[in-house]
XYZ file of C-alpha atoms in Angstrom:
96
model
C 1.748 6.151 14.114
C 4.669 5.244 12.560
C 5.819 3.420 8.860
C 8.660 1.293 7.900
C 9.173 -0.214 4.081
C 11.439 -3.303 4.275
C 12.573 -3.923 0.124
C 13.628 -7.772 -0.497
C 15.059 -7.753 -3.982
C 12.365 -6.886 -5.962
C 9.382 -6.836 -3.113
C 8.657 -5.319 0.345
C 6.394 -4.666 2.932
C 5.423 -1.665 3.862
C 4.496 -1.960 8.278
C 2.372 1.128 10.482
C 2.990 0.892 14.578
C 1.584 2.557 17.088
C 3.691 4.085 20.468
C 4.454 -0.457 21.146
C 3.447 -2.465 17.880
C 2.475 -2.898 14.730
C -0.696 -2.259 13.064
C -1.032 -3.544 9.695
C 1.090 -4.129 6.623
C 1.002 -4.078 2.842
C 3.077 -6.656 0.444
C 3.968 -5.356 -2.953
C 6.192 -5.928 -5.351
C 8.096 -3.734 -8.259
C 7.857 -4.543 -12.139
C 10.703 -2.057 -12.643
C 10.961 -2.982 -16.211
C 7.440 -1.697 -15.924
C 6.985 0.426 -14.303
C 4.128 -1.420 -12.413
C 4.065 -1.409 -8.633
C 2.415 -4.350 -7.190
C -0.031 -4.299 -3.399
C -0.787 -7.989 -2.939
C -2.122 -7.438 0.129
C -3.119 -5.204 3.158
C -3.886 -6.234 6.235
C -4.700 -4.491 9.555
C -4.780 -5.892 13.257
C -8.063 -7.332 14.140
C -7.893 -4.464 17.140
C -7.420 -1.485 14.541
C -10.025 -2.329 12.133
C -12.330 -0.020 11.030
C -10.384 3.090 11.741
C -8.880 3.421 8.264
C -5.547 2.120 8.960
C -5.871 0.493 6.147
C -6.099 3.283 4.019
C -3.070 5.075 5.206
C -1.192 1.450 3.975
C -2.825 1.942 0.661
C -1.940 5.904 0.608
C 1.903 4.969 1.205
C 2.505 2.959 -0.720
C 1.073 4.855 -3.538
C 3.433 7.569 -2.143
C 6.226 5.672 -2.751
C 4.950 4.936 -6.559
C 4.955 8.112 -7.312
C 8.166 8.481 -5.622
C 9.577 5.062 -8.189
C 7.731 6.772 -10.847
C 5.940 3.949 -11.166
C 2.032 2.893 -11.856
C 0.123 1.296 -8.468
C -1.496 -2.209 -9.848
C -3.820 -3.308 -6.656
C -3.694 -6.923 -6.877
C -5.430 -6.823 -3.319
C -9.497 -6.193 -3.536
C -9.789 -3.934 -0.493
C -6.617 -2.209 -1.599
C -8.381 -1.575 -5.326
C -11.444 -0.891 -3.591
C -9.694 2.220 -1.306
C -8.555 3.774 -4.643
C -11.608 3.712 -6.902
C -12.712 6.033 -3.649
C -10.206 7.642 -3.727
C -10.085 10.785 -6.220
C -6.454 11.501 -6.907
C -4.372 8.521 -7.881
C -5.463 8.452 -11.561
C -2.113 10.095 -12.448
C -0.804 6.041 -10.963
C -3.805 3.961 -10.444
C -3.400 0.988 -12.750
C -7.373 -0.631 -13.622
C -7.109 -3.440 -15.486
């Protein structure tokens, strides 16, 4: 599996690919003045559902946010549910 991060302006898309095709994607928006990284949407293509691929995308977003010294706000309900179950994200999880 391979991640790619495509940044455009204050937002971006993290895609996850296997050897032949896209497995899923996560969209985000950056608010640098507030040190916020907002996860807007997580999508895993139907044929890859139920294998933890969405969690991998959320983990990659958290990694990127940490590199940028930002707090993560999971606007996406799926991302919020994943982060709520994670034990090592207290340093970046913005719960509002």
